[in-house]
């Protein structure tokens, strides 16, 4: 049976020193208990336009998609009843969607609005009954609520900005896609738009289709024993910019060959 590794310097002649391991260190970090990746094609997502954009689509004959930006993901974790160790993770994605509205006069106006997408996944997060306290956490009015959930795993969502696949303009009276549910828009989301958002009562609506790549993880605080090879010391020296000689900085920039000679082929995954 192999000897149990304990924190501290590696013993001379041990298997650790043979592999250039100098020390075993106990670190406090988050351990990933379960994770999943997903590729969501979100069809017919309502875009709640701001007031000025809503005026532009009143007389528009069509819309074109431009871009979509992921602003925030709200996350809530709850235990799964009758299935110990598993948790539901409810994610609400908030997007800032931009497009163009065009009319018979060929005049294009930029439109901007908010799109919201809800997603639920179930992952294993193990069990933990310990209540965790830290000197860095100051008491607040929400301390009791935080204490009650201190044994819950932490959900982490990693996502990139979505790919906007399509956008269409629909008259509300002809829309069979159903009205959106009521939801609260966080104040910091509303401030991302230059005008007030029109949530209901609009005669015409814009719908978009987004492609979203994401990774969802469940983590818990853990103490892990890891091997240490050496301290991480930067090898590169810090170099400041030379404000007195801008040409010296320009000389360091490589010539943009690809801008003058586009490649003949594009590699696709």
mmCIF file of C-alpha atoms in Angstrom:
data_model
loop_
_atom_site.group_PDB
_atom_site.id
_atom_site.type_symbol
_atom_site.label_atom_id
_atom_site.label_comp_id
_atom_site.label_asym_id
_atom_site.label_seq_id
_atom_site.Cartn_x
_atom_site.Cartn_y
_atom_site.Cartn_z
ATOM 1 C CA UNK A 1 0.000 0.000 0.000
ATOM 2 C CA UNK A 2 1.423 3.391 -0.977
ATOM 3 C CA UNK A 3 2.397 5.775 1.802
ATOM 4 C CA UNK A 4 -0.059 8.563 2.502
ATOM 5 C CA UNK A 5 1.194 11.914 1.214
ATOM 6 C CA UNK A 6 1.083 14.705 3.794
ATOM 7 C CA UNK A 7 1.691 18.452 3.425
ATOM 8 C CA UNK A 8 5.331 19.498 3.640
ATOM 9 C CA UNK A 9 8.667 19.175 1.831
ATOM 10 C CA UNK A 10 9.213 16.018 -0.197
ATOM 11 C CA UNK A 11 11.422 13.423 1.471
ATOM 12 C CA UNK A 12 14.793 12.776 -0.142
ATOM 13 C CA UNK A 13 14.777 9.770 -2.457
ATOM 14 C CA UNK A 14 10.978 9.555 -2.585
ATOM 15 C CA UNK A 15 8.939 9.246 -5.761
ATOM 16 C CA UNK A 16 8.072 12.920 -5.436
ATOM 17 C CA UNK A 17 11.684 14.098 -5.673
ATOM 18 C CA UNK A 18 12.261 11.831 -8.663
ATOM 19 C CA UNK A 19 9.503 13.772 -10.457
ATOM 20 C CA UNK A 20 11.015 17.121 -9.377
ATOM 21 C CA UNK A 21 8.219 17.723 -6.872
ATOM 22 C CA UNK A 22 9.625 19.833 -4.051
ATOM 23 C CA UNK A 23 6.657 19.995 -1.718
ATOM 24 C CA UNK A 24 3.054 18.919 -1.119
ATOM 25 C CA UNK A 25 0.774 21.834 -0.289
ATOM 26 C CA UNK A 26 -2.780 21.877 1.052
ATOM 27 C CA UNK A 27 -4.850 24.514 -0.758
ATOM 28 C CA UNK A 28 -8.401 25.731 -0.241
ATOM 29 C CA UNK A 29 -10.221 25.958 -3.547
ATOM 30 C CA UNK A 30 -13.441 25.053 -5.306
ATOM 31 C CA UNK A 31 -13.716 21.510 -6.635
ATOM 32 C CA UNK A 32 -15.907 20.878 -9.688
ATOM 33 C CA UNK A 33 -18.313 18.047 -8.835
ATOM 34 C CA UNK A 34 -20.270 18.036 -12.084
ATOM 35 C CA UNK A 35 -20.445 20.039 -15.293
ATOM 36 C CA UNK A 36 -22.060 20.057 -18.709
ATOM 37 C CA UNK A 37 -21.665 21.895 -21.992
ATOM 38 C CA UNK A 38 -24.465 22.911 -24.293
ATOM 39 C CA UNK A 39 -25.122 24.395 -27.709
ATOM 40 C CA UNK A 40 -28.556 26.049 -27.628
ATOM 41 C CA UNK A 41 -30.355 27.259 -30.731
ATOM 42 C CA UNK A 42 -32.867 29.708 -29.254
ATOM 43 C CA UNK A 43 -35.613 30.291 -31.793
ATOM 44 C CA UNK A 44 -38.191 33.098 -31.916
ATOM 45 C CA UNK A 45 -36.886 35.012 -28.922
ATOM 46 C CA UNK A 46 -38.806 38.242 -28.267
ATOM 47 C CA UNK A 47 -36.708 41.410 -28.491
ATOM 48 C CA UNK A 48 -38.097 44.120 -26.205
ATOM 49 C CA UNK A 49 -37.042 47.255 -28.071
ATOM 50 C CA UNK A 50 -36.347 50.629 -26.527
ATOM 51 C CA UNK A 51 -38.785 53.465 -27.179
ATOM 52 C CA UNK A 52 -36.874 55.018 -30.093
ATOM 53 C CA UNK A 53 -36.396 51.642 -31.809
ATOM 54 C CA UNK A 54 -40.088 50.888 -31.425
ATOM 55 C CA UNK A 55 -40.851 54.068 -33.380
ATOM 56 C CA UNK A 56 -38.529 52.972 -36.194
ATOM 57 C CA UNK A 57 -40.274 49.626 -36.747
ATOM 58 C CA UNK A 58 -43.742 51.228 -36.860
ATOM 59 C CA UNK A 59 -43.345 51.969 -40.592
ATOM 60 C CA UNK A 60 -40.566 49.507 -41.413
ATOM 61 C CA UNK A 61 -41.014 46.766 -43.999
ATOM 62 C CA UNK A 62 -38.343 44.515 -42.525
ATOM 63 C CA UNK A 63 -35.413 44.141 -40.147
ATOM 64 C CA UNK A 64 -31.856 42.832 -40.409
ATOM 65 C CA UNK A 65 -29.766 41.299 -37.639
ATOM 66 C CA UNK A 66 -26.479 42.917 -36.639
ATOM 67 C CA UNK A 67 -25.150 41.701 -33.293
ATOM 68 C CA UNK A 68 -26.006 40.245 -29.898
ATOM 69 C CA UNK A 69 -24.177 40.699 -26.601
ATOM 70 C CA UNK A 70 -24.577 38.661 -23.423
ATOM 71 C CA UNK A 71 -25.031 41.158 -20.580
ATOM 72 C CA UNK A 72 -25.621 38.952 -17.554
ATOM 73 C CA UNK A 73 -26.708 35.503 -16.381
ATOM 74 C CA UNK A 74 -28.847 35.226 -13.262
ATOM 75 C CA UNK A 75 -28.370 31.886 -11.477
ATOM 76 C CA UNK A 76 -30.449 30.097 -8.830
ATOM 77 C CA UNK A 77 -29.647 26.705 -7.274
ATOM 78 C CA UNK A 78 -32.194 24.459 -5.543
ATOM 79 C CA UNK A 79 -32.089 20.869 -4.288
ATOM 80 C CA UNK A 80 -33.890 18.174 -6.270
ATOM 81 C CA UNK A 81 -36.539 16.519 -4.127
ATOM 82 C CA UNK A 82 -36.133 12.746 -3.585
ATOM 83 C CA UNK A 83 -32.771 12.704 -5.387
ATOM 84 C CA UNK A 84 -30.030 13.386 -2.870
ATOM 85 C CA UNK A 85 -26.966 15.216 -4.069
ATOM 86 C CA UNK A 86 -28.586 16.598 -7.226
ATOM 87 C CA UNK A 87 -29.559 20.213 -7.829
ATOM 88 C CA UNK A 88 -31.515 22.196 -10.385
ATOM 89 C CA UNK A 89 -29.744 25.234 -11.806
ATOM 90 C CA UNK A 90 -32.038 27.880 -13.265
ATOM 91 C CA UNK A 91 -30.217 30.315 -15.540
ATOM 92 C CA UNK A 92 -31.669 33.496 -17.010
ATOM 93 C CA UNK A 93 -29.647 34.999 -19.861
ATOM 94 C CA UNK A 94 -30.013 38.713 -20.638
ATOM 95 C CA UNK A 95 -28.993 39.800 -24.152
ATOM 96 C CA UNK A 96 -28.538 43.167 -25.803
ATOM 97 C CA UNK A 97 -29.624 42.664 -29.405
ATOM 98 C CA UNK A 98 -28.973 45.124 -32.230
ATOM 99 C CA UNK A 99 -30.362 45.240 -35.743
ATOM 100 C CA UNK A 100 -31.493 47.514 -38.558
ATOM 101 C CA UNK A 101 -35.006 48.503 -39.588
ATOM 102 C CA UNK A 102 -35.431 49.461 -43.243
ATOM 103 C CA UNK A 103 -38.321 51.079 -45.110
ATOM 104 C CA UNK A 104 -39.373 51.643 -48.744
ATOM 105 C CA UNK A 105 -37.159 54.714 -48.860
ATOM 106 C CA UNK A 106 -34.155 52.409 -48.225
ATOM 107 C CA UNK A 107 -33.347 54.348 -45.091
ATOM 108 C CA UNK A 108 -31.943 52.125 -42.350
ATOM 109 C CA UNK A 109 -32.222 52.899 -38.656
ATOM 110 C CA UNK A 110 -30.434 51.043 -35.896
ATOM 111 C CA UNK A 111 -32.709 49.254 -33.441
ATOM 112 C CA UNK A 112 -31.720 47.919 -30.043
ATOM 113 C CA UNK A 113 -33.516 45.865 -27.437
ATOM 114 C CA UNK A 114 -33.429 43.260 -24.697
ATOM 115 C CA UNK A 115 -33.913 39.513 -25.153
ATOM 116 C CA UNK A 116 -34.274 37.051 -22.268
ATOM 117 C CA UNK A 117 -33.705 33.292 -22.324
ATOM 118 C CA UNK A 118 -34.400 30.841 -19.467
ATOM 119 C CA UNK A 119 -32.562 27.540 -19.148
ATOM 120 C CA UNK A 120 -32.632 24.756 -16.533
ATOM 121 C CA UNK A 121 -30.105 21.962 -15.990
ATOM 122 C CA UNK A 122 -29.700 19.273 -13.319
ATOM 123 C CA UNK A 123 -26.223 18.437 -12.017
ATOM 124 C CA UNK A 124 -24.686 16.462 -9.167
ATOM 125 C CA UNK A 125 -23.312 18.664 -6.399
ATOM 126 C CA UNK A 126 -22.863 16.172 -3.550
ATOM 127 C CA UNK A 127 -23.953 16.959 0.006
ATOM 128 C CA UNK A 128 -22.488 19.202 2.638
ATOM 129 C CA UNK A 129 -23.904 20.063 6.049
ATOM 130 C CA UNK A 130 -21.102 22.322 7.236
ATOM 131 C CA UNK A 131 -21.912 26.006 7.692
ATOM 132 C CA UNK A 132 -19.077 28.146 6.384
ATOM 133 C CA UNK A 133 -18.110 31.451 8.011
ATOM 134 C CA UNK A 134 -15.363 33.862 6.999
ATOM 135 C CA UNK A 135 -13.849 36.984 8.540
ATOM 136 C CA UNK A 136 -14.108 38.656 5.125
ATOM 137 C CA UNK A 137 -17.921 38.413 5.173
ATOM 138 C CA UNK A 138 -19.514 41.338 6.991
ATOM 139 C CA UNK A 139 -22.952 40.757 8.610
ATOM 140 C CA UNK A 140 -25.899 42.267 6.761
ATOM 141 C CA UNK A 141 -29.675 42.140 6.700
ATOM 142 C CA UNK A 142 -29.409 39.135 4.387
ATOM 143 C CA UNK A 143 -27.044 37.219 6.670
ATOM 144 C CA UNK A 144 -29.718 34.787 7.870
ATOM 145 C CA UNK A 145 -30.794 33.950 4.321
ATOM 146 C CA UNK A 146 -27.152 33.447 3.335
ATOM 147 C CA UNK A 147 -26.588 31.242 6.391
ATOM 148 C CA UNK A 148 -29.520 29.017 5.460
ATOM 149 C CA UNK A 149 -27.969 28.357 2.028
ATOM 150 C CA UNK A 150 -24.323 28.170 3.087
ATOM 151 C CA UNK A 151 -24.190 24.397 2.493
ATOM 152 C CA UNK A 152 -25.348 24.706 -1.113
ATOM 153 C CA UNK A 153 -22.910 24.172 -3.989
ATOM 154 C CA UNK A 154 -21.922 27.133 -6.130
ATOM 155 C CA UNK A 155 -23.146 27.207 -9.727
ATOM 156 C CA UNK A 156 -20.895 28.754 -12.362
ATOM 157 C CA UNK A 157 -21.936 29.579 -15.923
ATOM 158 C CA UNK A 158 -19.306 30.227 -18.581
ATOM 159 C CA UNK A 159 -20.673 31.587 -21.841
ATOM 160 C CA UNK A 160 -19.565 33.554 -24.872
ATOM 161 C CA UNK A 161 -21.524 36.187 -26.748
ATOM 162 C CA UNK A 162 -24.180 34.456 -28.848
ATOM 163 C CA UNK A 163 -24.295 34.217 -32.616
ATOM 164 C CA UNK A 164 -27.323 36.033 -33.975
ATOM 165 C CA UNK A 165 -28.765 33.772 -36.672
ATOM 166 C CA UNK A 166 -31.871 35.616 -37.832
ATOM 167 C CA UNK A 167 -34.277 38.447 -37.062
ATOM 168 C CA UNK A 168 -37.835 39.071 -38.211
ATOM 169 C CA UNK A 169 -40.589 41.642 -37.821
ATOM 170 C CA UNK A 170 -44.088 40.449 -36.881
ATOM 171 C CA UNK A 171 -47.391 42.257 -36.328
ATOM 172 C CA UNK A 172 -48.626 41.533 -32.820
ATOM 173 C CA UNK A 173 -52.149 40.737 -34.027
ATOM 174 C CA UNK A 174 -50.761 38.082 -36.398
ATOM 175 C CA UNK A 175 -48.300 36.617 -33.930
ATOM 176 C CA UNK A 176 -48.963 33.026 -32.903
ATOM 177 C CA UNK A 177 -45.794 32.724 -30.873
ATOM 178 C CA UNK A 178 -47.472 33.698 -27.624
ATOM 179 C CA UNK A 179 -46.896 36.585 -25.275
ATOM 180 C CA UNK A 180 -43.829 36.577 -23.116
ATOM 181 C CA UNK A 181 -44.119 35.976 -19.413
ATOM 182 C CA UNK A 182 -43.766 38.828 -16.964
ATOM 183 C CA UNK A 183 -40.342 39.175 -15.398
ATOM 184 C CA UNK A 184 -38.354 41.746 -13.478
ATOM 185 C CA UNK A 185 -35.536 43.522 -15.270
ATOM 186 C CA UNK A 186 -32.611 44.299 -12.931
ATOM 187 C CA UNK A 187 -31.830 48.041 -12.779
ATOM 188 C CA UNK A 188 -28.257 47.548 -13.999
ATOM 189 C CA UNK A 189 -29.635 45.814 -17.102
ATOM 190 C CA UNK A 190 -31.982 48.722 -17.856
ATOM 191 C CA UNK A 191 -29.103 51.194 -17.659
ATOM 192 C CA UNK A 192 -27.388 49.331 -20.508
ATOM 193 C CA UNK A 193 -29.912 50.891 -22.895
ATOM 194 C CA UNK A 194 -30.084 54.550 -23.886
ATOM 195 C CA UNK A 195 -33.904 54.661 -23.720
ATOM 196 C CA UNK A 196 -36.718 53.014 -21.778
ATOM 197 C CA UNK A 197 -37.642 49.494 -22.855
ATOM 198 C CA UNK A 198 -41.137 48.798 -24.200
ATOM 199 C CA UNK A 199 -42.216 45.591 -22.455
ATOM 200 C CA UNK A 200 -45.882 45.357 -23.461
ATOM 201 C CA UNK A 201 -48.568 46.888 -25.662
ATOM 202 C CA UNK A 202 -46.412 47.191 -28.777
ATOM 203 C CA UNK A 203 -48.285 46.836 -32.123
ATOM 204 C CA UNK A 204 -45.306 45.199 -33.838
ATOM 205 C CA UNK A 205 -42.611 42.955 -32.431
ATOM 206 C CA UNK A 206 -39.134 41.836 -33.382
ATOM 207 C CA UNK A 207 -38.081 38.221 -32.920
ATOM 208 C CA UNK A 208 -34.569 36.822 -33.186
ATOM 209 C CA UNK A 209 -32.853 33.439 -33.214
ATOM 210 C CA UNK A 210 -29.611 33.086 -31.254
ATOM 211 C CA UNK A 211 -26.954 30.397 -31.043
ATOM 212 C CA UNK A 212 -25.487 30.121 -27.545
ATOM 213 C CA UNK A 213 -22.481 28.088 -26.367
ATOM 214 C CA UNK A 214 -22.208 27.630 -22.602
ATOM 215 C CA UNK A 215 -20.693 25.535 -19.811
ATOM 216 C CA UNK A 216 -22.470 25.037 -16.471
ATOM 217 C CA UNK A 217 -20.602 23.766 -13.402
ATOM 218 C CA UNK A 218 -21.397 22.908 -9.782
ATOM 219 C CA UNK A 219 -18.563 23.555 -7.341
ATOM 220 C CA UNK A 220 -17.916 23.208 -3.606
ATOM 221 C CA UNK A 221 -15.195 24.556 -1.361
ATOM 222 C CA UNK A 222 -12.626 21.814 -0.744
ATOM 223 C CA UNK A 223 -9.150 21.323 0.669
ATOM 224 C CA UNK A 224 -6.905 19.555 -1.812
ATOM 225 C CA UNK A 225 -3.337 18.318 -1.566
ATOM 226 C CA UNK A 226 -1.352 19.266 -4.663
ATOM 227 C CA UNK A 227 2.293 18.831 -5.728
ATOM 228 C CA UNK A 228 4.498 21.922 -5.947
ATOM 229 C CA UNK A 229 7.416 22.084 -8.356
ATOM 230 C CA UNK A 230 8.597 25.586 -7.490
ATOM 231 C CA UNK A 231 7.440 29.138 -6.913
ATOM 232 C CA UNK A 232 6.017 30.868 -9.960
ATOM 233 C CA UNK A 233 8.369 33.767 -10.651
ATOM 234 C CA UNK A 234 7.833 35.888 -13.802
ATOM 235 C CA UNK A 235 10.668 35.531 -16.294
ATOM 236 C CA UNK A 236 9.741 38.509 -18.489
ATOM 237 C CA UNK A 237 10.799 42.010 -17.506
ATOM 238 C CA UNK A 238 8.252 44.817 -17.406
ATOM 239 C CA UNK A 239 8.609 47.140 -20.406
ATOM 240 C CA UNK A 240 6.982 50.560 -20.393
ATOM 241 C CA UNK A 241 5.857 52.483 -23.448
ATOM 242 C CA UNK A 242 8.218 55.056 -24.900
ATOM 243 C CA UNK A 243 6.060 58.164 -25.192
ATOM 244 C CA UNK A 244 8.932 60.277 -26.511
ATOM 245 C CA UNK A 245 9.469 58.152 -29.623
ATOM 246 C CA UNK A 246 6.207 56.861 -31.164
ATOM 247 C CA UNK A 247 8.094 55.599 -34.224
ATOM 248 C CA UNK A 248 10.009 53.186 -32.008
ATOM 249 C CA UNK A 249 6.711 51.629 -30.943
ATOM 250 C CA UNK A 250 5.523 51.469 -34.566
ATOM 251 C CA UNK A 251 8.686 49.616 -35.608
ATOM 252 C CA UNK A 252 7.798 46.769 -33.223
ATOM 253 C CA UNK A 253 4.488 46.110 -34.986
ATOM 254 C CA UNK A 254 4.687 43.281 -37.516
ATOM 255 C CA UNK A 255 3.743 43.985 -41.097
ATOM 256 C CA UNK A 256 0.073 42.935 -41.651
ATOM 257 C CA UNK A 257 0.688 40.504 -44.503
ATOM 258 C CA UNK A 258 -2.789 38.934 -44.288
ATOM 259 C CA UNK A 259 -4.419 42.317 -44.840
ATOM 260 C CA UNK A 260 -2.690 42.652 -48.215
ATOM 261 C CA UNK A 261 -2.750 38.994 -49.251
ATOM 262 C CA UNK A 262 -5.940 37.249 -48.021
ATOM 263 C CA UNK A 263 -5.580 33.474 -47.558
ATOM 264 C CA UNK A 264 -6.848 31.224 -50.334
ATOM 265 C CA UNK A 265 -8.644 28.892 -47.919
ATOM 266 C CA UNK A 266 -10.242 29.156 -44.509
ATOM 267 C CA UNK A 267 -9.840 26.261 -42.097
ATOM 268 C CA UNK A 268 -13.143 25.083 -40.633
ATOM 269 C CA UNK A 269 -13.524 22.918 -37.534
#
